[in-house]
C-alpha cells in the first residue's frame, strides 16, 4: 500500500513540526539532513523509531506542542523500568474518539446499543477510548472496567448489554462463567469487540459460541492513540486501518526492508495528523501482513491480518526459530485440548528444553495424547518438546494479557 499524495503532505507537515521542536525525532531528522518529505523515496528515507526511543523521552519529551496545549496523558505499560508517556492535545483526543466511533460503526453498532466496557480505565488507554467512541456514536456506555465477575454478569443481565468490549482472555473467562452459572438465556449480547491480544481461532470460536456473539477484532496501541485505529468488518477478513489518521507499512523485522502487500512482517505505523506526540515509522513489533485487494464490504481502508505474534516473541530452540503461533496452530489440531497453553523454555544439562503445558479433561488417555502432541510438533517444527498435560481450568486465565511463553534460560 504505497503512501499517497495526501498522506505525504501530512507526513511532511509532521516532519516540519518535529524539526522545530525538541523532540528526539526532530534531532534525528536534523542529523540525517532531512528537511521535508515530498516523494515516496523521501518517505522511505525517514528513520524508524522504537519504543526504547519513547522511553528515553520520559517524562514529556514526546510532546511536539507547547505543554499548555496538552489536555491529557496516557502511559504504556513498560515491562522494564521507565514508562512511556504519550501526551494528547484536544484534537488528538477528538480524533481518537472519531476513529473509535468508526470502529463501532464498522461492527454494526448503533445508538440503540448498550456497550459494556471491561478494559481498564486510567493511565492505560483502553477503557476511556472505548467510552469516548461509544458516546460519540450515541450508544450507551456501561463503564465497568476490569474484574469483579459477579458485578460484570449482574450488569450484563440487568442492563441488557448488547456489546461486550474485552480482551480475549477476559471474554473467555466471562463466557466460561456464564456457562458455569447457566445464565446464558438471560444474556442479550450480540457482539464482542475483542482486542489487544493475539489469539487463536479456537479461542475465538469458543468465545463466539459460548457467548453467542459475532466477534470483531480491534487494533491499536497506546503509542498511536490507543485501541481503535482499526477493526475487522462484518466480513471478518482482516482489520481495516484508518489510513486518514495512520499510515501502515510492513517491514522485514531483521533487515527493515519494506515488504510488498501480502507478505508477513512487522507493522510500522506513522501518525498523519497527531499533534501531541506524532510518531514517524514507529516499529510496533506486531506481526501481520497487508491483505491485497478490496474488502467485500466496499471500504477502501486497507486491511491487515489479525496480529499473529510479536517479532520479539521469536524463540530459538535448538537452533530452530519458533513463534508461539506455530505451536498454537499445532495444538489447535487437537479437538481434545482446550484453547489455553503455556510454553516454558529452560536450559538443562547443556541443552535447551521446551515444556508445553496443555489442558484436557479426564475422558482421554493422557499418555497417548502426550505422545501424539509431541510427535506432531516434532514433525512440524523439527524438535521434540516435553508435553505436560493438566486438568481443564488449571492454566491461568487473566483479565489482561495472558502470558504464554516463559523463557527461563536467562535467569
Ligand atoms: Zn471490510
Short mmCIF file of C-alpha atoms and ligand atoms in Angstrom, two decimals:
data_model
loop_
_atom_site.label_atom_id
_atom_site.label_comp_id
_atom_site.label_asym_id
_atom_site.label_seq_id
_atom_site.Cartn_x
_atom_site.Cartn_y
_atom_site.Cartn_z
CA UNK A 1 0.00 0.00 0.00
CA UNK A 2 2.04 2.95 -1.32
CA UNK A 3 1.83 6.22 0.53
CA UNK A 4 -0.49 8.63 -1.34
CA UNK A 5 -0.18 12.37 -2.06
CA UNK A 6 -2.38 13.47 0.83
CA UNK A 7 -0.51 11.26 3.27
CA UNK A 8 2.84 12.56 2.01
CA UNK A 9 1.71 16.16 2.62
CA UNK A 10 0.55 15.19 6.10
CA UNK A 11 3.85 13.47 6.90
CA UNK A 12 5.72 16.49 5.56
CA UNK A 13 3.80 18.77 7.91
CA UNK A 14 4.55 16.46 10.85
CA UNK A 15 8.24 16.27 9.93
CA UNK A 16 8.47 20.07 9.80
CA UNK A 17 6.84 20.42 13.21
CA UNK A 18 9.18 17.81 14.66
CA UNK A 19 12.20 19.63 13.19
CA UNK A 20 11.08 22.77 15.02
CA UNK A 21 10.61 21.01 18.36
CA UNK A 22 12.88 19.48 20.97
CA UNK A 23 11.50 16.06 20.08
CA UNK A 24 14.08 13.24 19.79
CA UNK A 25 12.89 12.51 16.26
CA UNK A 26 13.46 16.11 15.21
CA UNK A 27 17.07 15.75 16.30
CA UNK A 28 17.32 12.51 14.36
CA UNK A 29 15.95 14.20 11.22
CA UNK A 30 18.43 17.07 11.59
CA UNK A 31 21.30 14.58 11.93
CA UNK A 32 20.14 12.81 8.76
CA UNK A 33 19.93 16.17 6.95
CA UNK A 34 16.22 15.72 6.25
CA UNK A 35 14.24 18.94 5.82
CA UNK A 36 10.95 17.68 4.36
CA UNK A 37 9.11 14.91 2.54
CA UNK A 38 7.76 15.33 -0.97
CA UNK A 39 8.08 11.88 -2.59
CA UNK A 40 7.78 8.20 -1.75
CA UNK A 41 11.57 7.97 -1.79
CA UNK A 42 11.81 10.82 0.72
CA UNK A 43 9.37 8.94 2.94
CA UNK A 44 11.31 5.69 2.70
CA UNK A 45 14.47 7.56 3.74
CA UNK A 46 12.90 8.56 7.08
CA UNK A 47 14.45 6.75 10.04
CA UNK A 48 12.43 4.26 12.11
CA UNK A 49 11.73 4.76 15.79
CA UNK A 50 11.29 2.29 18.62
CA UNK A 51 9.63 2.06 22.00
CA UNK A 52 13.07 2.48 23.56
CA UNK A 53 13.34 5.97 21.98
CA UNK A 54 10.00 6.86 23.55
CA UNK A 55 11.13 5.66 26.96
CA UNK A 56 14.19 7.90 26.79
CA UNK A 57 11.92 10.90 26.21
CA UNK A 58 10.35 10.47 29.68
CA UNK A 59 8.53 12.41 31.03
CA UNK A 60 7.26 14.84 28.37
CA UNK A 61 9.91 14.71 25.69
CA UNK A 62 7.49 13.29 23.12
CA UNK A 63 5.44 16.44 23.06
CA UNK A 64 5.62 18.37 19.80
CA UNK A 65 3.36 21.18 21.07
CA UNK A 66 3.72 23.76 23.88
CA UNK A 67 2.93 21.93 27.13
CA UNK A 68 -0.13 24.10 27.81
CA UNK A 69 -1.81 22.53 24.75
CA UNK A 70 -1.64 19.06 26.27
CA UNK A 71 -5.01 18.05 27.72
CA UNK A 72 -4.27 14.51 28.78
CA UNK A 73 -1.51 11.94 29.04
CA UNK A 74 -1.58 8.17 28.80
CA UNK A 75 1.17 5.76 29.63
CA UNK A 76 2.02 2.43 28.14
CA UNK A 77 2.86 -0.44 30.40
CA UNK A 78 6.58 -0.96 30.13
CA UNK A 79 7.86 -4.32 31.32
CA UNK A 80 11.13 -2.66 32.24
CA UNK A 81 11.64 0.45 34.33
CA UNK A 82 10.72 3.80 32.83
CA UNK A 83 7.19 4.12 31.45
CA UNK A 84 6.37 5.75 28.13
CA UNK A 85 4.24 8.90 28.41
CA UNK A 86 2.09 9.88 25.44
CA UNK A 87 0.72 13.45 25.52
CA UNK A 88 -2.58 14.23 23.74
CA UNK A 89 -3.95 17.59 22.59
CA UNK A 90 -7.65 18.36 22.35
CA UNK A 91 -7.59 17.45 18.67
CA UNK A 92 -5.83 14.13 19.40
CA UNK A 93 -8.50 13.17 21.94
CA UNK A 94 -11.24 14.13 19.45
CA UNK A 95 -9.54 12.28 16.58
CA UNK A 96 -9.24 9.15 18.69
CA UNK A 97 -12.97 9.25 19.50
CA UNK A 98 -13.79 9.71 15.80
CA UNK A 99 -11.71 6.64 14.94
CA UNK A 100 -13.29 4.64 17.74
CA UNK A 101 -16.84 5.59 16.75
CA UNK A 102 -15.98 4.47 13.22
CA UNK A 103 -14.80 1.13 14.64
CA UNK A 104 -18.14 0.66 16.36
CA UNK A 105 -19.98 1.57 13.15
CA UNK A 106 -17.95 -0.97 11.17
CA UNK A 107 -19.01 -3.53 13.78
CA UNK A 108 -22.65 -2.72 13.07
CA UNK A 109 -23.20 -0.95 16.41
CA UNK A 110 -25.85 1.81 16.54
CA UNK A 111 -27.06 4.36 19.13
CA UNK A 112 -29.57 1.70 20.26
CA UNK A 113 -26.74 -0.47 21.60
CA UNK A 114 -25.51 -0.80 25.19
CA UNK A 115 -21.79 -1.28 25.36
CA UNK A 116 -20.24 -2.99 28.38
CA UNK A 117 -16.64 -1.81 28.60
CA UNK A 118 -14.36 -4.10 30.60
CA UNK A 119 -10.86 -2.87 29.62
CA UNK A 120 -9.16 -0.80 32.31
CA UNK A 121 -9.55 2.94 32.81
CA UNK A 122 -6.76 5.26 33.90
CA UNK A 123 -3.26 5.66 32.60
CA UNK A 124 -3.76 2.73 30.28
CA UNK A 125 -5.53 3.93 27.13
CA UNK A 126 -8.09 1.21 26.68
CA UNK A 127 -11.27 1.92 28.67
CA UNK A 128 -11.55 5.64 28.06
CA UNK A 129 -11.10 5.17 24.30
CA UNK A 130 -13.96 2.69 24.12
CA UNK A 131 -16.09 5.07 26.15
CA UNK A 132 -15.34 8.18 24.06
CA UNK A 133 -16.16 6.31 20.85
CA UNK A 134 -19.36 4.92 22.34
CA UNK A 135 -20.56 8.34 23.47
CA UNK A 136 -19.66 9.99 20.17
CA UNK A 137 -21.66 7.32 18.36
CA UNK A 138 -24.53 7.87 20.77
CA UNK A 139 -24.70 4.37 22.23
CA UNK A 140 -24.97 3.76 25.98
CA UNK A 141 -21.64 3.19 27.73
CA UNK A 142 -21.57 0.82 30.70
CA UNK A 143 -18.09 1.66 32.03
CA UNK A 144 -17.28 -1.40 34.15
CA UNK A 145 -13.53 -1.60 33.86
CA UNK A 146 -11.94 -4.98 34.55
CA UNK A 147 -12.58 -7.51 37.28
CA UNK A 148 -15.41 -8.33 39.68
CA UNK A 149 -17.02 -11.03 37.61
CA UNK A 150 -20.16 -11.12 39.81
CA UNK A 151 -20.89 -7.49 39.13
CA UNK A 152 -19.98 -7.81 35.44
CA UNK A 153 -22.57 -10.53 34.99
CA UNK A 154 -25.17 -8.73 37.08
CA UNK A 155 -24.86 -5.59 34.94
CA UNK A 156 -24.67 -7.61 31.74
CA UNK A 157 -28.03 -9.16 32.62
CA UNK A 158 -29.81 -6.22 34.27
CA UNK A 159 -28.59 -3.53 31.88
CA UNK A 160 -29.19 -5.83 28.91
CA UNK A 161 -25.73 -5.15 27.44
CA UNK A 162 -25.70 -5.87 23.70
CA UNK A 163 -21.96 -5.35 23.14
CA UNK A 164 -19.04 -6.64 25.19
CA UNK A 165 -15.64 -4.96 24.88
CA UNK A 166 -12.91 -7.10 26.39
CA UNK A 167 -9.55 -8.73 25.93
CA UNK A 168 -9.84 -12.25 24.57
CA UNK A 169 -8.76 -13.74 27.92
CA UNK A 170 -11.41 -11.86 29.84
CA UNK A 171 -14.12 -12.57 27.27
CA UNK A 172 -13.28 -16.25 27.61
CA UNK A 173 -13.37 -16.05 31.40
CA UNK A 174 -16.80 -14.40 31.27
CA UNK A 175 -18.04 -16.92 28.71
CA UNK A 176 -16.96 -19.81 30.93
CA UNK A 177 -18.58 -18.19 33.95
CA UNK A 178 -21.86 -17.67 32.06
CA UNK A 179 -21.85 -21.32 31.15
CA UNK A 180 -20.98 -22.45 34.68
CA UNK A 181 -23.79 -20.38 36.19
CA UNK A 182 -26.19 -21.43 33.45
CA UNK A 183 -27.39 -17.86 32.76
CA UNK A 184 -26.92 -17.82 29.02
CA UNK A 185 -30.64 -17.30 28.33
CA UNK A 186 -30.53 -14.05 30.36
CA UNK A 187 -27.68 -12.56 28.30
CA UNK A 188 -28.58 -10.12 25.48
CA UNK A 189 -25.10 -9.83 23.94
CA UNK A 190 -24.96 -9.66 20.15
CA UNK A 191 -21.43 -8.50 19.51
CA UNK A 192 -17.98 -8.79 21.04
CA UNK A 193 -15.27 -6.20 20.39
CA UNK A 194 -12.14 -8.07 21.29
CA UNK A 195 -8.70 -6.57 21.29
CA UNK A 196 -5.17 -6.16 22.45
CA UNK A 197 -4.04 -9.74 22.37
CA UNK A 198 -3.04 -12.26 19.80
CA UNK A 199 -5.42 -15.16 19.94
CA UNK A 200 -6.09 -18.35 18.07
CA UNK A 201 -9.06 -19.47 16.04
CA UNK A 202 -10.01 -21.98 18.70
CA UNK A 203 -10.30 -19.40 21.47
CA UNK A 204 -12.19 -17.13 19.10
CA UNK A 205 -14.70 -19.85 18.30
CA UNK A 206 -15.21 -20.70 21.95
CA UNK A 207 -15.99 -17.08 22.82
CA UNK A 208 -18.22 -16.76 19.76
CA UNK A 209 -20.15 -19.93 20.51
CA UNK A 210 -20.37 -19.71 24.28
CA UNK A 211 -21.39 -16.05 24.31
CA UNK A 212 -23.41 -16.43 21.12
CA UNK A 213 -21.96 -13.23 19.67
CA UNK A 214 -20.39 -12.01 16.44
CA UNK A 215 -16.79 -11.07 17.09
CA UNK A 216 -14.78 -8.12 15.80
CA UNK A 217 -11.01 -7.73 16.26
CA UNK A 218 -9.95 -4.23 17.24
CA UNK A 219 -6.40 -2.97 16.80
CA UNK A 220 -4.32 -0.25 18.35
CA UNK A 221 -1.54 0.61 20.74
CA UNK A 222 -1.07 3.30 23.34
CA UNK A 223 1.83 4.86 21.45
CA UNK A 224 -0.50 5.55 18.48
CA UNK A 225 -3.74 6.89 20.11
CA UNK A 226 -4.65 3.53 21.71
CA UNK A 227 -7.05 0.79 20.60
CA UNK A 228 -9.40 1.87 17.82
CA UNK A 229 -7.13 2.67 14.87
CA UNK A 230 -8.64 -0.28 13.03
CA UNK A 231 -11.19 -3.09 13.28
CA UNK A 232 -12.48 -6.06 11.34
CA UNK A 233 -15.78 -5.59 9.49
CA UNK A 234 -18.77 -7.90 9.12
CA UNK A 235 -16.94 -9.98 6.50
CA UNK A 236 -14.23 -10.82 9.03
CA UNK A 237 -11.38 -10.75 6.53
CA UNK A 238 -8.74 -8.69 8.30
CA UNK A 239 -8.81 -5.39 10.19
CA UNK A 240 -9.39 -2.13 8.30
CA UNK A 241 -6.84 0.50 9.34
CA UNK A 242 -7.94 4.17 9.34
CA UNK A 243 -5.45 5.43 6.80
CA UNK A 244 -6.68 9.02 7.11
CA UNK A 245 -5.11 9.00 10.59
CA UNK A 246 -2.36 6.38 10.38
CA UNK A 247 -0.16 5.11 7.56
CA UNK A 248 0.76 1.44 7.82
CA UNK A 249 3.79 -0.38 6.39
CA UNK A 250 5.01 -3.95 6.78
CA UNK A 251 8.76 -4.47 7.11
CA UNK A 252 11.11 -7.39 7.46
CA UNK A 253 11.99 -7.18 11.19
CA UNK A 254 15.59 -8.27 10.55
CA UNK A 255 16.53 -6.18 7.51
CA UNK A 256 13.99 -3.31 7.98
CA UNK A 257 13.19 -3.60 4.27
CA UNK A 258 9.61 -2.64 3.32
CA UNK A 259 7.71 -5.73 2.14
CA UNK A 260 5.13 -5.88 -0.64
CA UNK A 261 1.43 -6.29 0.21
CA UNK A 262 0.59 -9.86 1.18
CA UNK A 263 3.91 -10.67 2.81
CA UNK A 264 4.20 -11.25 6.56
CA UNK A 265 6.36 -8.96 8.61
CA UNK A 266 6.28 -6.28 11.30
CA UNK A 267 3.71 -3.48 11.32
CA UNK A 268 5.26 0.01 11.20
CA UNK A 269 2.94 2.97 11.80
CA UNK A 270 3.17 6.67 11.03
CA UNK A 271 0.67 9.11 12.52
CA UNK A 272 -0.64 11.57 9.93
CA UNK A 273 -2.38 14.28 11.94
CA UNK A 274 -1.33 13.73 15.53
CA UNK A 275 -0.30 16.87 17.41
CA UNK A 276 0.75 15.86 20.92
CA UNK A 277 3.08 13.00 20.10
CA UNK A 278 3.44 12.45 16.36
CA UNK A 279 5.35 9.28 15.56
CA UNK A 280 7.03 8.58 12.27
CA UNK A 281 7.71 4.99 11.20
CA UNK A 282 7.17 3.54 14.66
CA UNK A 283 8.10 -0.14 14.91
CA UNK A 284 5.24 -1.93 16.66
CA UNK A 285 6.85 -5.40 16.68
CA UNK A 286 3.37 -6.76 15.87
CA UNK A 287 3.49 -9.36 13.13
CA UNK A 288 0.92 -9.21 10.35
CA UNK A 289 0.53 -8.64 6.63
CA UNK A 290 -1.38 -6.20 4.43
CA UNK A 291 -4.20 -8.08 2.71
CA UNK A 292 -4.09 -7.30 -1.02
CA UNK A 293 -7.26 -6.35 -2.89
CA UNK A 294 -10.56 -4.82 -1.84
CA UNK A 295 -12.77 -5.96 1.01
CA UNK A 296 -16.24 -7.27 0.08
CA UNK A 297 -17.70 -4.58 2.39
CA UNK A 298 -16.60 -1.94 -0.15
CA UNK A 299 -14.45 0.03 2.30
CA UNK A 300 -11.22 1.38 0.84
CA UNK A 301 -9.42 1.49 4.16
CA UNK A 302 -6.55 -1.01 3.82
CA UNK A 303 -6.69 -4.23 5.78
CA UNK A 304 -4.13 -6.07 7.91
CA UNK A 305 -4.43 -9.65 9.12
CA UNK A 306 -5.16 -10.24 12.81
CA UNK A 307 -1.88 -9.99 14.73
CA UNK A 308 -0.10 -13.34 14.63
CA UNK A 309 2.53 -12.60 17.24
CA UNK A 310 5.39 -10.31 18.20
CA UNK A 311 8.60 -10.10 16.25
CA UNK A 312 10.42 -10.27 19.58
CA UNK A 313 8.47 -13.40 20.65
CA UNK A 314 10.61 -15.43 18.34
CA UNK A 315 12.22 -18.26 20.30
CA UNK A 316 15.38 -20.01 19.26
CA UNK A 317 15.15 -23.63 20.34
CA UNK A 318 17.98 -25.98 19.47
CA UNK A 319 18.90 -23.66 16.61
CA UNK A 320 15.35 -23.53 15.22
CA UNK A 321 13.38 -20.24 15.01
CA UNK A 322 9.96 -20.79 16.55
CA UNK A 323 6.97 -18.48 17.03
CA UNK A 324 4.33 -19.25 19.71
CA UNK A 325 1.79 -19.05 16.89
CA UNK A 326 3.27 -22.15 15.26
CA UNK A 327 2.91 -24.15 18.49
CA UNK A 328 -0.63 -22.87 18.86
CA UNK A 329 -1.51 -23.93 15.33
CA UNK A 330 -0.37 -27.48 16.04
CA UNK A 331 -2.27 -27.57 19.33
CA UNK A 332 -5.42 -26.35 17.59
CA UNK A 333 -5.48 -29.54 15.52
CA UNK A 334 -6.32 -31.49 18.70
CA UNK A 335 -10.03 -31.12 19.48
CA UNK A 336 -9.48 -32.76 22.89
CA UNK A 337 -7.30 -29.83 24.07
CA UNK A 338 -8.62 -26.51 25.40
CA UNK A 339 -7.51 -23.22 23.81
CA UNK A 340 -5.12 -22.48 26.69
CA UNK A 341 -1.46 -23.45 26.70
CA UNK A 342 1.81 -22.41 28.26
CA UNK A 343 5.34 -22.73 26.96
CA UNK A 344 8.35 -22.89 29.27
CA UNK A 345 11.87 -22.95 27.93
CA UNK A 346 14.77 -23.89 30.11
CA UNK A 347 18.39 -24.86 29.78
CA UNK A 348 19.11 -28.18 31.48
CA UNK A 349 22.29 -30.25 31.32
CA UNK A 350 23.64 -28.13 28.48
CA UNK A 351 20.53 -28.45 26.35
CA UNK A 352 17.51 -26.24 25.58
CA UNK A 353 14.28 -27.84 26.68
CA UNK A 354 10.78 -26.75 25.80
CA UNK A 355 7.92 -27.83 28.02
CA UNK A 356 4.42 -27.26 26.70
CA UNK A 357 1.54 -27.36 29.16
CA UNK A 358 -1.84 -28.17 27.65
CA UNK A 359 -5.27 -28.76 29.15
CA UNK A 360 -7.73 -31.55 28.62
CA UNK A 361 -10.45 -33.36 30.57
CA UNK A 362 -10.29 -36.83 32.13
CA UNK A 363 -12.03 -38.63 29.28
CA UNK A 364 -8.94 -39.18 27.13
CA UNK A 365 -5.81 -41.32 27.61
CA UNK A 366 -3.23 -38.75 28.77
CA UNK A 367 -0.18 -40.84 27.88
CA UNK A 368 -1.37 -41.39 24.38
CA UNK A 369 -2.35 -37.72 23.94
CA UNK A 370 1.05 -36.58 25.26
CA UNK A 371 2.86 -38.74 22.72
CA UNK A 372 0.66 -37.62 19.83
CA UNK A 373 1.10 -33.91 20.61
CA UNK A 374 4.90 -34.28 20.92
CA UNK A 375 5.04 -36.23 17.67
CA UNK A 376 3.00 -33.68 15.72
CA UNK A 377 5.14 -30.79 16.97
CA UNK A 378 8.26 -32.72 16.03
CA UNK A 379 7.00 -33.32 12.51
CA UNK A 380 6.03 -29.64 12.06
CA UNK A 381 8.85 -27.84 13.84
CA UNK A 382 11.73 -30.28 13.88
CA UNK A 383 12.30 -30.76 17.61
CA UNK A 384 10.54 -32.74 20.32
CA UNK A 385 9.08 -30.81 23.25
CA UNK A 386 8.18 -32.22 26.65
CA UNK A 387 4.41 -32.20 26.70
CA UNK A 388 2.76 -31.85 30.10
CA UNK A 389 -0.96 -32.41 30.41
CA UNK A 390 -3.00 -30.72 33.11
CA UNK A 391 -6.69 -30.72 34.07
CA UNK A 392 -9.03 -28.33 32.31
CA UNK A 393 -9.02 -24.91 34.04
CA UNK A 394 -5.58 -25.26 35.67
CA UNK A 395 -3.73 -22.83 33.36
CA UNK A 396 -4.17 -19.15 34.26
CA UNK A 397 -6.80 -17.00 32.52
CA UNK A 398 -6.30 -13.33 33.16
CA UNK A 399 -8.20 -10.11 32.74
CA UNK A 400 -5.37 -8.52 30.86
CA UNK A 401 -2.95 -10.24 28.54
CA UNK A 402 -2.27 -13.87 29.29
CA UNK A 403 1.45 -14.57 29.25
CA UNK A 404 2.01 -17.88 27.49
CA UNK A 405 5.75 -18.06 26.97
CA UNK A 406 8.23 -18.21 29.82
CA UNK A 407 11.88 -18.30 28.85
CA UNK A 408 13.75 -19.46 31.94
CA UNK A 409 17.14 -19.76 30.26
CA UNK A 410 18.50 -16.36 31.19
CA UNK A 411 17.87 -16.27 34.89
ZN1 LIG B 1 -14.43 -4.81 5.13
#
